[in-house]
Amino acid sequence: MTTPTTAPRDTPPDTTPDAPQRQPDRLPTRWLILGVICLAQLTVLLDNTVLNVAIPSLTQGMGASTADIQWMLNAYSLVQAGLLLTAGSAADRYGRKKLLVLGLALFGAGSLVAGLSQSPGQLIAARAGMGVGGALLMTTTLAVVMQVFDEKERVKAIGVWGAVGSLGFATGPLIGGSLLNHFWWGSIFLINLPVALLGLIAVVAFVPESKNPSGDRPDLLGALLSTVGMVGVVYAIISGPVHGWTSGRVLVPAAAGLAALAAFALWERRVPYPMLDMHFFRDSRFVGAVAGGILVSFGMGGSFFLLTQHLQLVLGYDPLQTGLRMTPLALVIVVLNLTGAGARLLSKVGAPSAIAGGMVLLAAGLAAIAVLGADSYGGMLLGLVVMGVGIALAAPAMANAIMSAIPPEKAGVGAGVNGTLQECGNGLGVAVLGAVLTSRFAALVPAVAAGAGSLPAALEHARGDADRSAIADAFATGVHTSQLVGAAAVLAGGVLAALLLRRAERPRADAAR
């Protein structure tokens, strides 16, 4: 089996309404290419989950403060979220393979600097550099999948690509815990080096180049506005629970970010070579997928945030035990997507039904955890499995709907939109459901611990076993309420996305008759 020396290129978009897009030829090495892409994707996703279990080690080994730890976690997210659209546009213009190679190189270099850092400031800077590489990888990997697979195989390929995220989520805490039991904290970053190097060699050897042959001029102002806007909004979302939603440290960056995004939207409507064509938002299919994508990520980000606290602070498991008990969710997603079950169901029932059904199951799983898993892991296990089935059905269908609504020559931008939705949805889920938890806990906590903003702080004020029990019950009730709010939001998202997608499909069905 030989690797083609020339890659399939995107064709200029047909201006005829509803003109069929040319499907890429099936490459004999396409599944090998998908494996390479997934390896590159796994490099990023493992790092995100591994770092969470290293927080105590970083605090002791570096003498890092709470603020330092927050910036170690957030520097990566801020830079990545801010650059996703710009990275996707650059990949379309200059070549997706080139940017994929650059992303792996930057991520590997950042990991090396992070692993050898001697101070919190050095580690924060290294994490920001890794965020640049992560933005390139998140956009180019999905864009390459769109180029090498045709419409019949694309949903299954996207499902496999998405399953890698769940695999990273499942194995990250386990790998991190094992490394930290035997080595110093820097090992969690240095473990990225062989993976990044192997991915780099495989990308150069097997992944074909593809880019937009129309050669749009770079939209530099659009790139600047989108980056400033996303950084401002994501920073406000991250900082809200820490500094208070009405504080200047939250309102100022939020206002600046929203103003920059508004200016970006106005600029993109006027510029002849937009980075993100605002006309995409006239497509009900695109809008439906965007709305659903945000709310799925909202439910997922918020639920993971709540689950880790539920398992550790309510049920009493340590971090490694918590990681092990959350793996059923990820394993269900991996198995269903690797076997192609979600893709087969999508081809039978269509995107609206698959997305709606998946989000209903996700909401049901969250509700089951809230109701049945309040006091034991047995009930939570059922909810995790149901959530996994829902995500395996909805997430690939959602990503495919977003990417299919965007012309093939803009695949990088489409991947940037998809990644941006995930970042914003996750951040909003943590912020909103965290706020619900905090407010409910504060309303129920005994007077002896009034004003305490967390469970450990409240327990410090307890005067006896009765107070400790009442405080623990108040926190468990707050978690329960937050999970139900998350379930309601996901359910509403499923209904909204299904209605918009169904409406978008009606004209196409009528035209086909």
Short mmCIF file of C-alpha atoms in Angstrom, two decimals:
data_model
loop_
_atom_site.label_atom_id
_atom_site.label_comp_id
_atom_site.label_asym_id
_atom_site.label_seq_id
_atom_site.Cartn_x
_atom_site.Cartn_y
_atom_site.Cartn_z
CA MET A 1 0.00 0.00 0.00
CA THR A 2 1.59 3.28 -1.06
CA THR A 3 1.00 6.73 0.30
CA PRO A 4 -0.10 9.25 -2.33
CA THR A 5 2.42 12.00 -2.96
CA THR A 6 -0.24 14.46 -3.96
CA ALA A 7 -3.21 15.15 -1.75
CA PRO A 8 -6.79 15.82 -2.69
CA ARG A 9 -7.34 19.57 -2.81
CA ASP A 10 -10.49 21.44 -2.04
CA THR A 11 -12.40 22.81 -4.99
CA PRO A 12 -13.70 26.38 -5.08
CA PRO A 13 -17.24 26.58 -3.80
CA ASP A 14 -20.06 26.31 -6.30
CA THR A 15 -22.19 29.45 -6.19
CA THR A 16 -25.28 27.61 -7.43
CA PRO A 17 -27.85 27.31 -4.61
CA ASP A 18 -27.80 23.88 -2.96
CA ALA A 19 -25.16 22.69 -5.47
CA PRO A 20 -23.75 19.32 -4.38
CA GLN A 21 -20.20 19.49 -3.10
CA ARG A 22 -17.61 17.24 -4.68
CA GLN A 23 -16.72 14.43 -2.31
CA PRO A 24 -13.04 13.61 -1.82
CA ASP A 25 -11.71 10.45 -3.44
CA ARG A 26 -11.32 7.58 -1.03
CA LEU A 27 -7.66 7.26 -0.12
CA PRO A 28 -6.49 3.70 0.51
CA THR A 29 -4.61 4.95 3.59
CA ARG A 30 -7.51 6.95 5.06
CA TRP A 31 -7.96 4.79 8.18
CA LEU A 32 -4.22 4.84 8.83
CA ILE A 33 -4.37 8.63 8.48
CA LEU A 34 -7.23 8.69 11.01
CA GLY A 35 -5.08 6.71 13.44
CA VAL A 36 -2.29 9.28 13.06
CA ILE A 37 -4.74 12.15 13.55
CA CYS A 38 -6.13 10.52 16.70
CA LEU A 39 -2.60 10.10 18.07
CA ALA A 40 -2.00 13.83 17.59
CA GLN A 41 -5.35 14.60 19.24
CA LEU A 42 -4.60 12.30 22.16
CA THR A 43 -1.41 14.25 22.86
CA VAL A 44 -3.45 17.34 23.75
CA LEU A 45 -6.29 15.64 25.59
CA LEU A 46 -4.11 13.56 27.88
CA ASP A 47 -2.31 16.65 29.10
CA ASN A 48 -5.53 18.44 30.00
CA THR A 49 -6.74 15.66 32.30
CA VAL A 50 -3.34 14.65 33.70
CA LEU A 51 -2.67 18.13 35.06
CA ASN A 52 -5.72 18.10 37.33
CA VAL A 53 -4.37 15.27 39.48
CA ALA A 54 -0.97 16.99 39.81
CA ILE A 55 -2.25 20.10 41.61
CA PRO A 56 -1.16 18.96 45.12
CA SER A 57 2.28 17.95 43.80
CA LEU A 58 2.73 21.30 42.06
CA THR A 59 1.70 23.15 45.21
CA GLN A 60 4.32 21.28 47.29
CA GLY A 61 7.09 20.95 44.69
CA MET A 62 7.02 24.54 43.45
CA GLY A 63 5.50 26.35 46.37
CA ALA A 64 2.75 27.49 44.02
CA SER A 65 -0.08 29.59 45.39
CA THR A 66 -3.74 29.06 44.60
CA ALA A 67 -3.56 31.89 42.07
CA ASP A 68 -0.50 30.27 40.43
CA ILE A 69 -2.36 26.97 40.11
CA GLN A 70 -5.35 28.71 38.55
CA TRP A 71 -3.12 30.35 35.95
CA MET A 72 -1.32 27.06 35.24
CA LEU A 73 -4.71 25.58 34.38
CA ASN A 74 -6.23 28.63 32.70
CA ALA A 75 -3.28 29.92 30.64
CA TYR A 76 -3.65 26.95 28.33
CA SER A 77 -7.44 27.30 28.01
CA LEU A 78 -7.31 31.05 27.39
CA VAL A 79 -4.70 30.87 24.66
CA GLN A 80 -6.28 27.86 22.99
CA ALA A 81 -9.81 29.30 23.03
CA GLY A 82 -8.59 32.65 21.75
CA LEU A 83 -6.73 31.17 18.79
CA LEU A 84 -9.12 28.43 17.61
CA LEU A 85 -10.80 30.42 14.82
CA THR A 86 -7.52 32.01 13.75
CA ALA A 87 -5.77 28.63 13.74
CA GLY A 88 -8.53 27.09 11.64
CA SER A 89 -8.43 29.93 9.11
CA ALA A 90 -4.63 29.73 8.88
CA ALA A 91 -4.83 25.97 8.30
CA ASP A 92 -7.28 26.47 5.43
CA ARG A 93 -5.02 29.06 3.81
CA TYR A 94 -1.52 27.73 4.37
CA GLY A 95 -2.10 24.00 4.53
CA ARG A 96 -3.61 21.75 7.16
CA LYS A 97 -0.70 19.32 7.24
CA LYS A 98 1.82 22.14 7.72
CA LEU A 99 -0.14 23.57 10.63
CA LEU A 100 -0.64 20.10 12.14
CA VAL A 101 3.13 19.55 12.10
CA LEU A 102 3.68 23.01 13.61
CA GLY A 103 1.09 22.31 16.31
CA LEU A 104 2.76 19.07 17.35
CA ALA A 105 6.18 20.74 17.39
CA LEU A 106 4.95 23.65 19.53
CA PHE A 107 3.09 21.35 21.88
CA GLY A 108 6.14 19.12 22.30
CA ALA A 109 8.46 22.08 22.89
CA GLY A 110 6.04 23.58 25.40
CA SER A 111 5.84 20.25 27.23
CA LEU A 112 9.63 20.07 27.47
CA VAL A 113 9.84 23.59 28.92
CA ALA A 114 6.96 22.83 31.32
CA GLY A 115 8.61 19.65 32.57
CA LEU A 116 11.88 21.46 33.27
CA SER A 117 10.34 24.62 34.76
CA GLN A 118 11.84 25.93 37.98
CA SER A 119 9.18 28.46 38.94
CA PRO A 120 5.40 28.95 38.62
CA GLY A 121 5.98 31.78 36.12
CA GLN A 122 7.99 29.55 33.82
CA LEU A 123 5.35 26.84 33.96
CA ILE A 124 2.53 29.30 33.24
CA ALA A 125 4.43 30.62 30.19
CA ALA A 126 5.07 27.07 28.98
CA ARG A 127 1.39 26.23 29.35
CA ALA A 128 0.49 29.27 27.25
CA GLY A 129 2.88 28.06 24.54
CA MET A 130 1.27 24.63 24.70
CA GLY A 131 -2.08 26.38 24.18
CA VAL A 132 -0.89 27.69 20.81
CA GLY A 133 0.02 24.16 19.75
CA GLY A 134 -3.25 22.84 21.16
CA ALA A 135 -5.30 25.32 19.11
CA LEU A 136 -3.55 24.21 15.93
CA LEU A 137 -4.06 20.53 16.75
CA MET A 138 -7.73 20.86 17.71
CA THR A 139 -8.60 22.55 14.40
CA THR A 140 -6.34 20.74 11.94
CA THR A 141 -7.11 17.22 13.13
CA LEU A 142 -10.86 17.54 12.52
CA ALA A 143 -10.26 19.47 9.27
CA VAL A 144 -8.06 16.66 7.94
CA VAL A 145 -10.74 14.10 8.83
CA MET A 146 -13.21 16.12 6.73
CA GLN A 147 -10.81 16.06 3.78
CA VAL A 148 -9.90 12.36 3.63
CA PHE A 149 -13.32 10.81 4.31
CA ASP A 150 -16.37 11.05 2.09
CA GLU A 151 -19.90 11.68 3.32
CA LYS A 152 -20.70 8.00 3.86
CA GLU A 153 -17.73 7.33 6.13
CA ARG A 154 -17.35 10.77 7.70
CA VAL A 155 -19.73 10.31 10.64
CA LYS A 156 -17.99 7.11 11.72
CA ALA A 157 -14.59 8.80 11.37
CA ILE A 158 -15.75 11.80 13.43
CA GLY A 159 -17.09 9.37 16.02
CA VAL A 160 -13.69 7.70 16.30
CA TRP A 161 -12.03 11.15 16.49
CA GLY A 162 -14.43 12.13 19.27
CA ALA A 163 -13.91 8.83 21.09
CA VAL A 164 -10.25 9.70 21.49
CA GLY A 165 -11.35 12.63 23.64
CA SER A 166 -13.18 10.26 25.94
CA LEU A 167 -10.18 7.91 25.99
CA GLY A 168 -7.96 10.81 27.03
CA PHE A 169 -10.44 11.77 29.73
CA ALA A 170 -10.57 8.19 31.04
CA THR A 171 -6.86 7.42 31.01
CA GLY A 172 -5.45 10.85 31.91
CA PRO A 173 -6.08 10.67 35.68
CA LEU A 174 -4.90 7.07 35.79
CA ILE A 175 -1.67 7.84 33.92
CA GLY A 176 -1.14 10.98 35.97
CA GLY A 177 -1.71 9.16 39.25
CA SER A 178 0.69 6.37 38.28
CA LEU A 179 3.43 8.80 37.22
CA LEU A 180 3.09 10.91 40.35
CA ASN A 181 3.31 7.80 42.53
CA HIS A 182 6.76 7.02 41.07
CA PHE A 183 8.22 10.26 39.67
CA TRP A 184 8.26 14.01 40.24
CA TRP A 185 5.56 16.34 38.87
CA GLY A 186 7.52 17.19 35.70
CA SER A 187 6.98 13.66 34.41
CA ILE A 188 3.35 14.48 33.54
CA PHE A 189 4.62 16.92 30.91
CA LEU A 190 7.65 14.97 29.69
CA ILE A 191 5.41 11.97 28.93
CA ASN A 192 4.03 14.09 26.06
CA LEU A 193 7.38 14.15 24.26
CA PRO A 194 7.51 10.60 22.84
CA VAL A 195 3.83 10.80 21.87
CA ALA A 196 4.32 14.16 20.13
CA LEU A 197 7.47 12.93 18.38
CA LEU A 198 5.78 9.76 17.16
CA GLY A 199 2.80 11.79 15.98
CA LEU A 200 5.10 14.24 14.17
CA ILE A 201 6.87 11.46 12.26
CA ALA A 202 3.57 9.78 11.36
CA VAL A 203 1.96 13.04 10.16
CA VAL A 204 4.93 13.81 7.90
CA ALA A 205 4.90 10.27 6.49
CA PHE A 206 1.20 9.60 5.98
CA VAL A 207 -1.06 12.68 6.17
CA PRO A 208 -1.71 14.34 2.79
CA GLU A 209 -1.61 18.11 2.42
CA SER A 210 -4.80 20.03 1.69
CA LYS A 211 -5.69 23.70 1.67
CA ASN A 212 -8.08 26.21 0.13
CA PRO A 213 -6.84 26.77 -3.44
CA SER A 214 -8.76 30.03 -3.81
CA GLY A 215 -6.12 31.69 -1.64
CA ASP A 216 -8.18 34.22 0.33
CA ARG A 217 -6.15 37.09 1.71
CA PRO A 218 -5.47 36.71 5.45
CA ASP A 219 -8.07 38.47 7.59
CA LEU A 220 -5.64 39.98 10.11
CA LEU A 221 -8.12 42.32 11.80
CA GLY A 222 -10.66 39.52 12.07
CA ALA A 223 -8.03 37.29 13.66
CA LEU A 224 -7.14 40.00 16.18
CA LEU A 225 -10.77 40.77 17.09
CA SER A 226 -11.75 37.11 17.45
CA THR A 227 -8.71 36.38 19.63
CA VAL A 228 -9.28 39.39 21.91
CA GLY A 229 -13.00 38.64 22.11
CA MET A 230 -12.63 34.97 22.97
CA VAL A 231 -9.86 35.60 25.52
CA GLY A 232 -11.98 38.25 27.25
CA VAL A 233 -15.13 36.13 27.39
CA VAL A 234 -13.37 32.92 28.46
CA TYR A 235 -11.36 34.80 31.10
CA ALA A 236 -14.58 36.25 32.53
CA ILE A 237 -16.21 32.81 32.62
CA ILE A 238 -13.20 31.31 34.38
CA SER A 239 -12.83 34.19 36.85
CA GLY A 240 -16.51 34.63 37.72
CA PRO A 241 -16.74 31.91 40.39
CA VAL A 242 -13.46 33.09 41.97
CA HIS A 243 -13.84 36.88 42.02
CA GLY A 244 -17.64 37.25 41.89
CA TRP A 245 -19.75 37.89 38.82
CA THR A 246 -20.26 41.58 39.62
CA SER A 247 -16.61 42.40 40.32
CA GLY A 248 -14.61 44.64 38.00
CA ARG A 249 -12.15 41.81 37.33
CA VAL A 250 -14.99 39.92 35.65
CA LEU A 251 -17.22 42.62 34.17
CA VAL A 252 -14.40 44.56 32.45
CA PRO A 253 -12.93 41.63 30.48
CA ALA A 254 -16.43 40.34 29.73
CA ALA A 255 -17.51 43.70 28.32
CA ALA A 256 -14.26 44.05 26.36
CA GLY A 257 -14.60 40.52 24.99
CA LEU A 258 -18.23 40.96 23.95
CA ALA A 259 -17.42 44.31 22.32
CA ALA A 260 -14.57 42.73 20.38
CA LEU A 261 -16.80 39.83 19.25
CA ALA A 262 -19.50 42.29 18.15
CA ALA A 263 -16.89 44.25 16.18
CA PHE A 264 -15.65 40.94 14.73
CA ALA A 265 -19.17 40.05 13.52
CA LEU A 266 -19.62 43.49 11.92
CA TRP A 267 -16.19 43.33 10.28
CA GLU A 268 -16.76 39.82 8.93
CA ARG A 269 -19.97 40.98 7.25
CA ARG A 270 -18.17 43.77 5.40
CA VAL A 271 -14.77 42.36 4.54
CA PRO A 272 -14.54 40.63 1.09
CA TYR A 273 -12.45 37.76 2.47
CA PRO A 274 -13.99 36.94 5.86
CA MET A 275 -12.40 34.48 8.25
CA LEU A 276 -15.88 33.38 9.39
CA ASP A 277 -18.66 34.00 6.88
CA MET A 278 -21.62 35.37 8.87
CA HIS A 279 -23.97 33.97 6.22
CA PHE A 280 -23.42 30.55 7.80
CA PHE A 281 -25.73 31.69 10.58
CA ARG A 282 -28.59 31.95 8.09
CA ASP A 283 -28.47 28.16 7.75
CA SER A 284 -30.86 26.58 10.29
CA ARG A 285 -28.78 23.41 10.21
CA PHE A 286 -25.68 25.34 11.28
CA VAL A 287 -27.54 27.35 13.95
CA GLY A 288 -29.20 24.22 15.32
CA ALA A 289 -25.90 22.37 15.55
CA VAL A 290 -24.24 25.39 17.18
CA ALA A 291 -27.02 25.73 19.78
CA GLY A 292 -26.96 22.03 20.55
CA GLY A 293 -23.17 21.93 20.66
CA ILE A 294 -22.97 24.70 23.24
CA LEU A 295 -25.53 23.03 25.50
CA VAL A 296 -23.98 19.56 25.19
CA SER A 297 -20.62 21.05 26.19
CA PHE A 298 -22.40 23.02 28.92
CA GLY A 299 -23.84 19.82 30.36
CA MET A 300 -20.60 17.89 29.99
CA GLY A 301 -18.28 20.54 31.44
CA GLY A 302 -20.61 21.25 34.34
CA SER A 303 -21.34 17.59 35.04
CA PHE A 304 -17.65 16.60 35.15
CA PHE A 305 -17.01 19.50 37.53
CA LEU A 306 -19.85 18.32 39.77
CA LEU A 307 -19.04 14.61 39.49
CA THR A 308 -15.47 15.00 40.73
CA GLN A 309 -16.72 16.94 43.77
CA HIS A 310 -19.57 14.49 44.33
CA LEU A 311 -17.23 11.50 44.32
CA GLN A 312 -14.51 13.10 46.45
CA LEU A 313 -16.35 15.43 48.82
CA VAL A 314 -19.67 13.61 49.20
CA LEU A 315 -18.80 9.92 48.72
CA GLY A 316 -15.24 10.21 50.08
CA TYR A 317 -13.06 8.76 47.26
CA ASP A 318 -9.46 9.91 46.66
CA PRO A 319 -8.42 11.39 43.26
CA LEU A 320 -7.24 8.10 41.74
CA GLN A 321 -10.38 6.26 42.92
CA THR A 322 -12.45 9.11 41.49
CA GLY A 323 -10.74 8.75 38.10
CA LEU A 324 -11.39 5.01 38.10
CA ARG A 325 -15.06 5.46 38.94
CA MET A 326 -15.59 7.95 36.12
CA THR A 327 -14.09 5.67 33.46
CA PRO A 328 -17.37 3.83 32.63
CA LEU A 329 -18.69 7.03 31.05
CA ALA A 330 -15.67 7.35 28.78
CA LEU A 331 -15.47 3.63 27.99
CA VAL A 332 -19.10 3.53 26.82
CA ILE A 333 -18.39 6.43 24.44
CA VAL A 334 -15.22 4.79 23.13
CA VAL A 335 -16.86 1.39 22.54
CA LEU A 336 -19.95 2.78 20.80
CA ASN A 337 -17.97 5.11 18.55
CA LEU A 338 -15.21 2.64 17.67
CA THR A 339 -17.82 0.06 16.70
CA GLY A 340 -19.64 2.64 14.58
CA ALA A 341 -22.94 2.24 16.42
CA GLY A 342 -23.59 5.97 16.48
CA ALA A 343 -22.84 6.34 12.77
CA ARG A 344 -25.20 3.50 11.86
CA LEU A 345 -28.00 4.98 13.94
CA LEU A 346 -27.45 8.41 12.41
CA SER A 347 -27.80 7.01 8.89
CA LYS A 348 -31.11 5.38 9.87
CA VAL A 349 -32.85 8.10 11.87
CA GLY A 350 -31.18 11.30 10.64
CA ALA A 351 -29.29 14.05 12.45
CA PRO A 352 -32.26 15.72 14.23
CA SER A 353 -33.44 12.48 15.85
CA ALA A 354 -29.93 11.30 16.70
CA ILE A 355 -29.02 14.61 18.35
CA ALA A 356 -32.33 14.91 20.19
CA GLY A 357 -32.22 11.29 21.36
CA GLY A 358 -28.61 11.57 22.48
CA MET A 359 -29.24 14.76 24.45
CA VAL A 360 -32.35 13.29 26.08
CA LEU A 361 -30.22 10.35 27.25
CA LEU A 362 -27.51 12.72 28.47
CA ALA A 363 -30.11 14.67 30.46
CA ALA A 364 -31.58 11.42 31.81
CA GLY A 365 -28.13 10.28 32.91
CA LEU A 366 -27.50 13.53 34.77
CA ALA A 367 -30.89 13.27 36.46
CA ALA A 368 -30.25 9.63 37.40
CA ILE A 369 -26.96 10.58 39.04
CA ALA A 370 -28.71 13.34 40.98
CA VAL A 371 -31.55 11.11 42.17
CA LEU A 372 -30.07 7.60 42.38
CA GLY A 373 -26.40 8.35 43.01
CA ALA A 374 -26.79 10.83 45.83
CA ASP A 375 -25.59 8.39 48.49
CA SER A 376 -23.89 5.53 46.63
CA TYR A 377 -21.84 4.78 43.56
CA GLY A 378 -24.26 2.10 42.32
CA GLY A 379 -26.91 4.59 41.24
CA MET A 380 -24.24 6.89 39.82
CA LEU A 381 -22.89 4.05 37.64
CA LEU A 382 -26.25 3.71 35.88
CA GLY A 383 -26.31 7.44 35.19
CA LEU A 384 -22.73 7.39 33.84
CA VAL A 385 -23.56 4.61 31.39
CA VAL A 386 -26.71 6.38 30.17
CA MET A 387 -24.73 9.63 29.78
CA GLY A 388 -22.09 7.78 27.77
CA VAL A 389 -24.68 6.38 25.36
CA GLY A 390 -26.19 9.85 24.91
CA ILE A 391 -22.86 11.52 24.20
CA ALA A 392 -21.82 8.76 21.77
CA LEU A 393 -25.01 9.41 19.76
CA ALA A 394 -25.21 13.22 19.93
CA ALA A 395 -21.62 14.47 19.78
CA PRO A 396 -20.53 12.98 16.39
CA ALA A 397 -23.86 13.95 14.82
CA MET A 398 -23.45 17.49 16.15
CA ALA A 399 -19.88 17.86 14.88
CA ASN A 400 -20.88 16.42 11.49
CA ALA A 401 -23.82 18.85 11.24
CA ILE A 402 -21.55 21.83 11.94
CA MET A 403 -18.85 20.71 9.51
CA SER A 404 -21.35 19.74 6.79
CA ALA A 405 -22.97 23.19 6.93
CA ILE A 406 -19.63 24.83 6.07
CA PRO A 407 -18.02 24.54 2.59
CA PRO A 408 -15.16 22.01 2.41
CA GLU A 409 -12.59 24.72 1.65
CA LYS A 410 -13.41 26.25 5.06
CA ALA A 411 -12.99 22.99 7.00
CA GLY A 412 -10.39 24.52 9.30
CA VAL A 413 -12.72 27.37 10.24
CA GLY A 414 -15.49 24.83 10.83
CA ALA A 415 -13.22 22.89 13.17
CA GLY A 416 -12.39 26.17 14.91
CA VAL A 417 -16.10 26.86 15.42
CA ASN A 418 -16.58 23.36 16.82
CA GLY A 419 -13.64 23.74 19.20
CA THR A 420 -14.75 27.21 20.28
CA LEU A 421 -18.21 25.86 21.14
CA GLN A 422 -16.64 23.17 23.31
CA GLU A 423 -14.43 25.66 25.16
CA CYS A 424 -17.25 28.15 25.78
CA GLY A 425 -19.79 25.47 26.67
CA ASN A 426 -17.43 23.76 29.12
CA GLY A 427 -16.53 27.06 30.76
CA LEU A 428 -20.16 28.14 31.03
CA GLY A 429 -21.15 24.75 32.44
CA VAL A 430 -18.56 24.98 35.20
CA ALA A 431 -19.41 28.63 35.92
CA VAL A 432 -23.21 28.39 35.90
CA LEU A 433 -23.61 25.02 37.62
CA GLY A 434 -20.85 25.96 40.05
CA ALA A 435 -22.77 29.13 40.88
CA VAL A 436 -25.95 27.11 41.44
CA LEU A 437 -24.04 24.76 43.74
CA THR A 438 -22.50 27.63 45.70
CA SER A 439 -25.76 29.53 46.14
CA ARG A 440 -27.73 26.44 47.15
CA PHE A 441 -25.01 25.36 49.59
CA ALA A 442 -24.84 28.86 51.11
CA ALA A 443 -28.61 28.90 51.58
CA LEU A 444 -28.67 25.56 53.41
CA VAL A 445 -25.42 25.60 55.40
CA PRO A 446 -25.89 25.95 59.18
CA ALA A 447 -25.46 29.38 60.73
CA VAL A 448 -22.21 28.29 62.39
CA ALA A 449 -20.53 28.14 58.95
CA ALA A 450 -22.36 31.06 57.32
CA GLY A 451 -20.22 32.82 54.74
CA ALA A 452 -17.99 29.84 53.98
CA GLY A 453 -17.56 29.49 50.23
CA SER A 454 -16.57 25.82 50.10
CA LEU A 455 -17.18 22.54 51.88
CA PRO A 456 -13.69 22.32 53.49
CA ALA A 457 -13.96 25.93 54.72
CA ALA A 458 -17.42 25.28 56.17
CA LEU A 459 -16.25 22.10 57.93
CA GLU A 460 -13.51 24.09 59.67
CA HIS A 461 -16.26 26.05 61.46
CA ALA A 462 -18.15 22.93 62.55
CA ARG A 463 -18.48 22.54 66.32
CA GLY A 464 -19.42 18.90 66.41
CA ASP A 465 -20.61 15.87 64.48
CA ALA A 466 -24.11 17.29 64.10
CA ASP A 467 -22.74 20.43 62.40
CA ARG A 468 -20.47 18.37 60.14
CA SER A 469 -23.39 16.16 59.10
CA ALA A 470 -25.60 19.18 58.37
CA ILE A 471 -22.85 20.86 56.34
CA ALA A 472 -22.22 17.68 54.33
CA ASP A 473 -25.96 17.32 53.67
CA ALA A 474 -26.15 20.95 52.51
CA PHE A 475 -23.31 20.39 50.06
CA ALA A 476 -24.83 17.15 48.74
CA THR A 477 -28.14 18.96 48.21
CA GLY A 478 -26.31 21.71 46.31
CA VAL A 479 -24.68 19.14 44.03
CA HIS A 480 -28.06 17.44 43.52
CA THR A 481 -29.76 20.72 42.55
CA SER A 482 -26.92 21.68 40.17
CA GLN A 483 -27.09 18.32 38.39
CA LEU A 484 -30.83 18.72 37.83
CA VAL A 485 -30.30 22.22 36.43
CA GLY A 486 -27.67 20.81 34.06
CA ALA A 487 -30.06 18.05 32.98
CA ALA A 488 -32.79 20.61 32.22
CA ALA A 489 -30.39 22.74 30.16
CA VAL A 490 -29.22 19.76 28.10
CA LEU A 491 -32.80 18.60 27.53
CA ALA A 492 -33.77 22.09 26.32
CA GLY A 493 -30.76 22.08 24.02
CA GLY A 494 -31.78 18.77 22.50
CA VAL A 495 -35.28 20.00 21.75
CA LEU A 496 -34.01 23.29 20.28
CA ALA A 497 -31.35 21.64 18.11
CA ALA A 498 -33.79 19.01 16.82
CA LEU A 499 -36.40 21.63 15.88
CA LEU A 500 -33.88 23.80 14.02
CA LEU A 501 -32.31 20.87 12.21
CA ARG A 502 -35.71 19.42 11.29
CA ARG A 503 -36.73 22.79 9.91
CA ALA A 504 -33.54 22.98 7.84
CA GLU A 505 -34.14 19.53 6.37
CA ARG A 506 -37.67 20.25 5.13
CA PRO A 507 -36.67 22.42 2.14
CA ARG A 508 -34.03 19.88 1.12
CA ALA A 509 -36.56 17.04 1.30
CA ASP A 510 -39.12 19.04 -0.71
CA ALA A 511 -36.52 19.87 -3.37
CA ALA A 512 -35.57 16.21 -3.68
CA ARG A 513 -39.14 15.18 -4.57
#
